[in-house]
Coordinates of N, CA and C in Angstrom, one line a residue:
M1 N 0.9 -1.2 0.0 CA 0.0 0.0 0.0 C 0.9 1.2 0.0
S2 N 0.5 2.2 -0.8 CA 1.4 3.4 -0.9 C 1.2 4.4 0.2
T3 N 2.1 5.3 0.4 CA 2.1 6.3 1.4 C 0.8 7.1 1.3
D4 N 0.5 7.5 0.0 CA -0.7 8.3 -0.2 C -2.0 7.6 0.4
T5 N -2.0 6.3 0.1 CA -3.2 5.6 0.6 C -3.3 5.6 2.1
L6 N -2.1 5.4 2.8 CA -2.1 5.3 4.2 C -2.5 6.7 4.8
S7 N -2.1 7.8 4.2 CA -2.3 9.1 4.7 C -3.7 9.6 4.4
G8 N -4.5 8.8 3.6 CA -5.8 9.3 3.3 C -5.9 10.1 2.0
G9 N -4.8 10.3 1.4 CA -4.8 11.0 0.1 C -5.1 10.1 -1.0
P10 N -5.1 10.6 -2.3 CA -5.5 9.8 -3.4 C -4.4 8.7 -3.6
P11 N -4.9 7.4 -3.7 CA -3.9 6.3 -3.8 C -3.2 6.3 -5.2
F12 N -2.1 5.6 -5.2 CA -1.4 5.4 -6.5 C -2.1 4.3 -7.2
V13 N -2.5 4.6 -8.5 CA -3.2 3.6 -9.3 C -2.3 3.2 -10.4
G14 N -1.6 2.1 -10.3 CA -0.7 1.5 -11.3 C -1.5 0.5 -12.1
A15 N -0.7 -0.2 -13.0 CA -1.3 -1.1 -13.9 C -2.0 -2.2 -13.2
A16 N -1.6 -2.6 -12.0 CA -2.2 -3.7 -11.3 C -3.6 -3.4 -10.9
H17 N -3.9 -2.1 -10.8 CA -5.3 -1.7 -10.3 C -6.1 -1.2 -11.5
R18 N -5.7 -1.3 -12.7 CA -6.4 -0.9 -13.9 C -7.0 -2.1 -14.6
Y19 N -8.1 -1.9 -15.3 CA -8.6 -2.9 -16.2 C -7.6 -3.0 -17.4
A20 N -7.6 -4.2 -18.0 CA -6.7 -4.4 -19.2 C -7.1 -3.3 -20.3
L21 N -6.1 -2.9 -21.1 CA -6.4 -1.9 -22.1 C -7.5 -2.2 -23.0
I22 N -7.7 -3.4 -23.4 CA -8.8 -3.8 -24.3 C -10.1 -3.6 -23.6
Q23 N -10.2 -3.9 -22.3 CA -11.4 -3.6 -21.5 C -11.7 -2.2 -21.4
R24 N -10.7 -1.3 -21.2 CA -10.9 0.1 -21.1 C -11.4 0.7 -22.4
L25 N -10.7 0.2 -23.5 CA -11.2 0.7 -24.8 C -12.6 0.3 -25.1
L26 N -13.0 -0.9 -24.8 CA -14.3 -1.3 -25.0 C -15.3 -0.5 -24.2
H27 N -15.0 -0.3 -22.9 CA -15.8 0.5 -22.1 C -16.2 1.9 -22.7
W28 N -15.2 2.6 -23.2 CA -15.5 3.9 -23.7 C -16.1 3.9 -25.1
L29 N -15.8 2.9 -25.9 CA -16.4 2.7 -27.2 C -17.9 2.4 -27.0
I30 N -18.2 1.5 -26.1 CA -19.6 1.1 -25.8 C -20.4 2.3 -25.2
A31 N -19.7 3.1 -24.3 CA -20.3 4.3 -23.7 C -20.7 5.3 -24.8
F32 N -19.8 5.5 -25.8 CA -20.1 6.4 -26.9 C -21.3 5.9 -27.7
L33 N -21.3 4.6 -28.1 CA -22.4 4.0 -28.8 C -23.7 4.1 -28.1
V34 N -23.7 3.9 -26.8 CA -24.9 3.9 -26.1 C -25.5 5.3 -26.0
V35 N -24.7 6.3 -25.9 CA -25.2 7.7 -25.9 C -25.8 8.1 -27.2
V36 N -25.1 7.7 -28.3 CA -25.6 7.9 -29.7 C -26.9 7.2 -29.9
L37 N -27.0 5.9 -29.5 CA -28.2 5.1 -29.7 C -29.4 5.6 -28.9
L38 N -29.1 6.0 -27.6 CA -30.2 6.6 -26.8 C -30.7 7.9 -27.4
G39 N -29.8 8.7 -27.8 CA -30.2 10.0 -28.4 C -31.1 9.8 -29.7
A40 N -30.6 8.9 -30.5 CA -31.3 8.6 -31.8 C -32.7 7.9 -31.4
G41 N -32.6 7.0 -30.4 CA -33.8 6.2 -30.1 C -34.9 7.1 -29.6
I42 N -34.5 8.1 -28.7 CA -35.5 9.1 -28.2 C -36.1 9.9 -29.4
L43 N -35.3 10.2 -30.4 CA -35.8 11.0 -31.5 C -36.7 10.1 -32.4
L44 N -36.3 8.9 -32.6 CA -37.2 8.0 -33.4 C -38.5 7.7 -32.7
G45 N -38.4 7.5 -31.3 CA -39.6 7.2 -30.6 C -40.6 8.3 -30.5
N46 N -40.1 9.5 -30.4 CA -40.9 10.7 -30.2 C -41.6 11.2 -31.5
L47 N -40.8 11.1 -32.6 CA -41.2 11.7 -33.9 C -41.9 10.6 -34.8
G48 N -41.4 9.4 -34.7 CA -41.9 8.3 -35.5 C -41.4 8.5 -37.0
F49 N -41.7 7.5 -37.8 CA -41.2 7.6 -39.2 C -41.7 8.8 -39.9
D50 N -43.1 9.0 -39.8 CA -43.7 10.1 -40.5 C -43.2 11.4 -40.0
G51 N -43.1 11.6 -38.7 CA -42.6 12.8 -38.2 C -41.2 13.1 -38.6
L52 N -40.3 12.1 -38.6 CA -38.9 12.3 -39.0 C -38.9 12.6 -40.5
K53 N -39.7 12.0 -41.3 CA -39.7 12.2 -42.7 C -40.1 13.7 -43.0
V54 N -41.1 14.2 -42.3 CA -41.5 15.6 -42.5 C -40.4 16.6 -42.1
S55 N -39.7 16.2 -41.0 CA -38.7 17.1 -40.4 C -37.4 17.1 -41.1
F56 N -37.0 15.9 -41.6 CA -35.6 15.7 -42.1 C -35.6 15.2 -43.5
G57 N -36.7 14.7 -44.1 CA -36.7 14.2 -45.4 C -36.6 12.6 -45.4
A58 N -36.9 12.0 -46.5 CA -36.9 10.6 -46.6 C -35.6 9.9 -46.4
D59 N -34.6 10.5 -47.1 CA -33.2 9.9 -47.1 C -32.6 9.9 -45.7
T60 N -32.7 11.1 -45.0 CA -32.2 11.2 -43.7 C -32.9 10.2 -42.7
T61 N -34.2 10.1 -42.9 CA -35.0 9.3 -42.0 C -34.6 7.8 -42.2
N62 N -34.5 7.4 -43.5 CA -34.1 6.0 -43.8 C -32.7 5.7 -43.2
A63 N -31.8 6.7 -43.3 CA -30.4 6.6 -42.8 C -30.4 6.4 -41.3
L64 N -31.3 7.2 -40.6 CA -31.4 7.2 -39.1 C -31.8 5.8 -38.7
Y65 N -32.8 5.2 -39.3 CA -33.3 3.9 -38.9 C -32.2 2.9 -39.2
K66 N -31.6 3.0 -40.4 CA -30.6 2.0 -40.8 C -29.4 2.0 -39.8
Y67 N -28.9 3.2 -39.5 CA -27.7 3.2 -38.6 C -28.1 3.0 -37.1
H68 N -29.3 3.3 -36.8 CA -29.7 2.9 -35.4 C -29.7 1.4 -35.3
K69 N -30.2 0.7 -36.3 CA -30.1 -0.8 -36.3 C -28.7 -1.3 -36.3
T70 N -27.9 -0.7 -37.2 CA -26.5 -1.1 -37.4 C -25.7 -1.0 -36.1
F71 N -25.8 0.2 -35.5 CA -25.1 0.4 -34.2 C -25.6 -0.4 -33.1
G72 N -26.9 -0.8 -33.1 CA -27.5 -1.7 -32.1 C -26.9 -3.1 -32.2
V73 N -26.8 -3.6 -33.5 CA -26.1 -4.9 -33.7 C -24.7 -4.8 -33.3
L74 N -24.0 -3.7 -33.6 CA -22.6 -3.6 -33.2 C -22.5 -3.5 -31.7
L75 N -23.4 -2.9 -31.0 CA -23.4 -2.8 -29.5 C -23.5 -4.2 -29.0
L76 N -24.4 -5.0 -29.5 CA -24.6 -6.4 -29.1 C -23.3 -7.2 -29.2
A77 N -22.7 -7.1 -30.3 CA -21.4 -7.8 -30.6 C -20.3 -7.4 -29.6
L78 N -20.2 -6.1 -29.4 CA -19.2 -5.6 -28.4 C -19.5 -6.0 -27.0
M79 N -20.8 -6.0 -26.6 CA -21.1 -6.4 -25.3 C -20.8 -7.9 -25.1
A80 N -21.0 -8.7 -26.1 CA -20.7 -10.1 -26.0 C -19.2 -10.3 -25.8
L81 N -18.4 -9.5 -26.6 CA -16.9 -9.5 -26.4 C -16.5 -9.0 -25.0
R82 N -17.2 -8.0 -24.5 CA -16.8 -7.4 -23.2 C -17.2 -8.5 -22.1
L83 N -18.3 -9.2 -22.2 CA -18.6 -10.2 -21.2 C -17.6 -11.3 -21.2
I84 N -17.2 -11.7 -22.4 CA -16.2 -12.8 -22.5 C -14.9 -12.3 -21.9
L85 N -14.4 -11.1 -22.2 CA -13.2 -10.6 -21.6 C -13.3 -10.5 -20.1
R86 N -14.5 -10.0 -19.6 CA -14.7 -9.9 -18.1 C -14.6 -11.3 -17.4
L87 N -15.1 -12.3 -18.1 CA -15.1 -13.6 -17.5 C -13.6 -14.2 -17.6
A88 N -12.9 -13.8 -18.6 CA -11.6 -14.3 -18.8 C -10.5 -13.6 -18.0
L89 N -10.7 -12.3 -18.0 CA -9.6 -11.4 -17.3 C -10.0 -11.0 -15.9
G90 N -11.3 -11.0 -15.6 CA -11.8 -10.5 -14.3 C -11.7 -9.0 -14.1
A91 N -11.7 -8.6 -12.9 CA -11.6 -7.2 -12.6 C -10.4 -7.0 -11.7
P92 N -9.6 -5.9 -11.8 CA -8.5 -5.6 -11.0 C -8.9 -5.3 -9.5
P93 N -8.0 -5.5 -8.6 CA -8.3 -5.1 -7.2 C -8.3 -3.6 -7.1
Y94 N -9.1 -3.1 -6.1 CA -9.2 -1.7 -5.9 C -7.9 -1.2 -5.2
A95 N -7.5 0.1 -5.6 CA -6.3 0.6 -4.9 C -6.6 0.9 -3.5
R96 N -7.8 1.2 -3.2 CA -8.3 1.4 -1.8 C -9.6 0.6 -1.7
P97 N -9.7 -0.3 -0.8 CA -10.9 -1.2 -0.7 C -12.2 -0.3 -0.5
L98 N -13.3 -0.7 -1.2 CA -14.5 0.0 -1.0 C -15.2 -0.5 0.2
A99 N -16.1 0.4 0.7 CA -17.0 0.1 1.9 C -17.9 -1.0 1.3
P100 N -18.4 -1.9 2.2 CA -19.3 -3.0 1.8 C -20.5 -2.5 1.0
W101 N -21.1 -1.4 1.4 CA -22.3 -0.9 0.7 C -21.9 -0.4 -0.7
Q102 N -20.7 0.2 -0.8 CA -20.3 0.7 -2.2 C -20.0 -0.5 -3.1
H103 N -19.4 -1.6 -2.5 CA -19.1 -2.7 -3.3 C -20.4 -3.4 -3.8
T104 N -21.4 -3.5 -3.0 CA -22.7 -4.1 -3.3 C -23.3 -3.2 -4.4
A105 N -23.3 -1.9 -4.2 CA -23.9 -1.0 -5.2 C -23.2 -1.1 -6.5
S106 N -21.9 -1.2 -6.5 CA -21.1 -1.3 -7.8 C -21.4 -2.5 -8.5
R107 N -21.5 -3.7 -7.8 CA -21.8 -4.9 -8.5 C -23.2 -5.0 -9.0
T108 N -24.1 -4.4 -8.3 CA -25.5 -4.3 -8.8 C -25.6 -3.5 -10.0
V109 N -25.1 -2.3 -10.0 CA -25.2 -1.4 -11.2 C -24.5 -2.0 -12.4
H110 N -23.3 -2.6 -12.2 CA -22.6 -3.1 -13.3 C -23.3 -4.4 -13.9
G111 N -23.9 -5.2 -13.0 CA -24.7 -6.3 -13.4 C -25.9 -5.9 -14.3
L112 N -26.5 -4.8 -13.8 CA -27.7 -4.3 -14.6 C -27.2 -3.8 -15.9
F113 N -26.1 -3.1 -16.0 CA -25.6 -2.6 -17.2 C -25.4 -3.7 -18.2
Y114 N -24.7 -4.8 -17.8 CA -24.5 -5.9 -18.7 C -25.8 -6.5 -19.2
A115 N -26.8 -6.7 -18.3 CA -28.0 -7.3 -18.6 C -28.8 -6.4 -19.6
L116 N -28.9 -5.1 -19.3 CA -29.7 -4.2 -20.1 C -29.1 -3.9 -21.5
L117 N -27.7 -3.8 -21.5 CA -27.1 -3.5 -22.7 C -27.1 -4.7 -23.7
I118 N -27.3 -5.9 -23.2 CA -27.5 -7.0 -24.1 C -29.0 -7.2 -24.4
A119 N -29.9 -6.9 -23.5 CA -31.3 -7.1 -23.7 C -31.8 -6.0 -24.7
M120 N -31.4 -4.8 -24.6 CA -31.9 -3.7 -25.5 C -31.7 -4.0 -27.0
P121 N -30.5 -4.3 -27.4 CA -30.4 -4.6 -28.9 C -31.1 -5.9 -29.3
V122 N -31.2 -6.9 -28.4 CA -31.9 -8.1 -28.7 C -33.4 -7.8 -28.9
L123 N -34.0 -7.0 -28.0 CA -35.4 -6.6 -28.2 C -35.6 -5.8 -29.4
G124 N -34.7 -4.9 -29.8 CA -34.8 -4.1 -31.0 C -34.7 -5.0 -32.2
W125 N -33.8 -6.0 -32.2 CA -33.7 -6.9 -33.3 C -35.0 -7.7 -33.5
L126 N -35.5 -8.3 -32.4 CA -36.7 -9.1 -32.6 C -37.9 -8.2 -32.9
G127 N -38.0 -7.0 -32.3 CA -39.1 -6.1 -32.6 C -39.1 -5.7 -34.1
T128 N -37.9 -5.5 -34.6 CA -37.8 -5.1 -36.1 C -38.3 -6.3 -36.9
A129 N -37.8 -7.5 -36.6 CA -38.1 -8.7 -37.4 C -39.6 -8.9 -37.3
A130 N -40.2 -8.9 -36.1 CA -41.6 -9.1 -35.9 C -42.5 -8.1 -36.7
G131 N -41.9 -6.9 -36.8 CA -42.7 -5.8 -37.6 C -42.6 -6.0 -39.1
G132 N -41.8 -7.0 -39.5 CA -41.6 -7.2 -41.0 C -40.6 -6.3 -41.6
Y133 N -39.7 -5.7 -40.8 CA -38.7 -4.8 -41.3 C -37.4 -5.5 -41.4
P134 N -36.5 -5.0 -42.2 CA -35.2 -5.7 -42.3 C -34.3 -5.3 -41.1
V135 N -33.5 -6.3 -40.6 CA -32.6 -6.1 -39.5 C -31.3 -5.7 -40.3
Q136 N -31.0 -4.4 -40.4 CA -29.9 -4.0 -41.2 C -28.6 -3.9 -40.4
F137 N -27.5 -4.3 -41.0 CA -26.1 -4.0 -40.5 C -25.3 -3.5 -41.6
F138 N -25.2 -2.2 -41.7 CA -24.6 -1.5 -42.8 C -25.3 -1.9 -44.1
E139 N -24.7 -2.5 -45.0 CA -25.4 -2.9 -46.3 C -26.0 -4.3 -46.3
W140 N -25.9 -5.0 -45.2 CA -26.4 -6.4 -45.1 C -27.7 -6.4 -44.3
N141 N -28.5 -7.4 -44.7 CA -29.7 -7.7 -43.9 C -29.5 -9.0 -43.2
L142 N -29.6 -8.9 -41.9 CA -29.4 -10.1 -41.0 C -30.6 -10.9 -40.9
P143 N -30.5 -12.2 -40.5 CA -31.7 -13.0 -40.2 C -32.6 -12.4 -39.2
G144 N -33.9 -12.4 -39.4 CA -34.8 -11.8 -38.4 C -35.0 -12.7 -37.2
L145 N -34.9 -14.0 -37.3 CA -34.9 -14.9 -36.2 C -36.4 -15.3 -35.8
I146 N -37.3 -14.4 -36.0 CA -38.7 -14.7 -35.7 C -39.6 -14.2 -36.8
G147 N -40.8 -14.8 -36.9 CA -41.7 -14.4 -38.0 C -42.4 -13.1 -37.7
K148 N -43.2 -12.6 -38.7 CA -43.9 -11.4 -38.6 C -45.1 -11.5 -37.7
D149 N -45.2 -10.5 -36.7 CA -46.3 -10.5 -35.8 C -46.4 -9.1 -35.3
A150 N -47.4 -8.4 -35.8 CA -47.5 -6.9 -35.5 C -47.7 -6.6 -34.0
K151 N -48.5 -7.4 -33.4 CA -48.8 -7.2 -32.0 C -47.5 -7.5 -31.1
L152 N -46.8 -8.5 -31.4 CA -45.6 -8.9 -30.7 C -44.5 -7.8 -31.0
S153 N -44.5 -7.3 -32.2 CA -43.5 -6.2 -32.5 C -43.8 -5.0 -31.7
E154 N -45.0 -4.6 -31.5 CA -45.3 -3.5 -30.7 C -44.9 -3.7 -29.2
T155 N -45.2 -4.9 -28.7 CA -44.8 -5.2 -27.4 C -43.3 -5.1 -27.2
L156 N -42.5 -5.7 -28.1 CA -41.1 -5.7 -28.1 C -40.5 -4.3 -28.2
F157 N -41.1 -3.5 -29.0 CA -40.6 -2.1 -29.1 C -40.9 -1.3 -27.9
D158 N -42.0 -1.6 -27.2 CA -42.3 -0.9 -26.0 C -41.3 -1.3 -24.9
L159 N -40.9 -2.6 -24.9 CA -39.9 -3.0 -23.9 C -38.6 -2.4 -24.3
H160 N -38.3 -2.4 -25.5 CA -37.0 -1.8 -26.0 C -36.9 -0.3 -25.6
G161 N -38.0 0.4 -25.7 CA -38.0 1.8 -25.2 C -37.9 1.9 -23.7
L162 N -38.6 1.0 -23.0 CA -38.5 1.1 -21.6 C -37.1 0.8 -21.1
V163 N -36.5 -0.2 -21.7 CA -35.1 -0.5 -21.3 C -34.2 0.7 -21.6
G164 N -34.4 1.4 -22.6 CA -33.6 2.6 -23.0 C -33.7 3.6 -21.9
Y165 N -35.0 3.9 -21.4 CA -35.1 4.9 -20.3 C -34.5 4.4 -19.0
V166 N -34.6 3.1 -18.7 CA -34.0 2.6 -17.5 C -32.5 2.8 -17.6
L167 N -31.9 2.5 -18.8 CA -30.5 2.7 -19.0 C -30.1 4.1 -18.8
L168 N -30.9 5.0 -19.3 CA -30.6 6.5 -19.2 C -30.5 6.8 -17.7
A169 N -31.4 6.4 -16.9 CA -31.4 6.6 -15.5 C -30.2 6.0 -14.8
L170 N -29.8 4.8 -15.2 CA -28.7 4.1 -14.7 C -27.4 4.8 -15.0
I171 N -27.3 5.3 -16.3 CA -26.1 6.1 -16.7 C -25.9 7.3 -15.8
L172 N -27.0 8.0 -15.5 CA -26.9 9.2 -14.7 C -26.4 8.9 -13.3
V173 N -26.9 7.7 -12.7 CA -26.4 7.3 -11.4 C -24.9 6.9 -11.5
H174 N -24.6 6.2 -12.6 CA -23.2 5.8 -12.8 C -22.2 7.0 -12.9
V175 N -22.6 7.9 -13.7 CA -21.8 9.1 -13.9 C -21.7 9.9 -12.5
A176 N -22.8 10.0 -11.8 CA -22.7 10.7 -10.5 C -21.8 10.0 -9.6
A177 N -21.9 8.7 -9.5 CA -21.0 7.9 -8.6 C -19.5 8.1 -9.0
A178 N -19.3 8.0 -10.4 CA -17.9 8.1 -10.8 C -17.3 9.5 -10.5
L179 N -18.1 10.5 -10.6 CA -17.6 11.9 -10.3 C -17.4 12.0 -8.8
T180 N -18.2 11.4 -8.0 CA -18.0 11.4 -6.6 C -16.7 10.7 -6.2
H181 N -16.5 9.5 -6.7 CA -15.2 8.8 -6.5 C -14.0 9.7 -6.9
W182 N -14.1 10.3 -8.0 CA -13.0 11.1 -8.6 C -12.7 12.4 -7.8
L183 N -13.8 13.2 -7.6 CA -13.6 14.5 -7.1 C -13.7 14.6 -5.6
K184 N -14.5 13.7 -5.0 CA -14.7 13.8 -3.5 C -13.9 12.8 -2.7
W185 N -14.1 11.5 -3.1 CA -13.4 10.5 -2.3 C -12.0 10.3 -2.8
R186 N -11.7 10.6 -4.0 CA -10.4 10.5 -4.6 C -9.7 9.1 -4.2
D187 N -10.4 8.1 -4.5 CA -10.0 6.7 -4.0 C -9.4 5.9 -5.2
G188 N -9.2 6.4 -6.4 CA -8.6 5.7 -7.5 C -9.6 4.9 -8.3
V189 N -10.9 4.9 -7.9 CA -11.9 4.1 -8.7 C -12.0 4.6 -10.1
M190 N -12.1 5.9 -10.3 CA -12.2 6.4 -11.7 C -11.0 6.0 -12.6
E191 N -9.8 6.0 -12.0 CA -8.6 5.7 -12.7 C -8.6 4.3 -13.2
R192 N -9.3 3.4 -12.6 CA -9.3 2.0 -13.0 C -9.7 1.8 -14.5
M193 N -10.6 2.7 -15.0 CA -11.1 2.6 -16.3 C -10.6 3.8 -17.2
A194 N -9.7 4.6 -16.7 CA -9.1 5.7 -17.5 C -8.3 5.2 -18.6
L195 N -8.3 5.8 -19.8 CA -7.5 5.4 -20.9 C -6.0 5.6 -20.7
K196 N -5.7 6.8 -20.1 CA -4.3 7.1 -19.9 C -3.8 6.2 -18.7
G197 N -2.5 6.1 -18.7 CA -1.8 5.3 -17.6 C -1.4 4.0 -18.1
G198 N -1.1 3.1 -17.2 CA -0.5 1.8 -17.5 C -1.4 1.0 -18.4
S199 N -0.8 0.1 -19.2 CA -1.5 -0.7 -20.1 C -1.9 -2.0 -19.4

């Protein structure tokens, strides 16, 4: 344990206390994708196809739907990779041990993130297929996996949207906690996922 940790100051956070570089890169890439997808999803949900077409034109509307699907599929693939890496590499020890309640809260929030970030694109994929629309990934159409069912599609898209709003709330909690660790408690938690520093 470093002198800074013993004195109550910010602990030294070396490579042993950081996630592997590939895990850190995935974290920030996924965070960027989620923000873009949530923003686009709120726009799509509020305006709908016709509203978007009136506001932005047919070409932009079609592109928004296409790339929302594309980035959703990409998110699902990246989350699968992230889960595999987490199981294979684990998580690094904390530079300063968390209080029991903080540890429980952290595990709960991260568990919910994994579950919701996998569920959301799956629901979108199935809702798209059930609605009779193509599941697009850039220029390719992926298998729909289920047959056309308008009522099921509506239900799946409702769940897709609900998960999105739950994720948005969870992100706000996560960001608030990260800032508190960084600016108030200064316990090295934020540095575990920082891109700069040891590999």
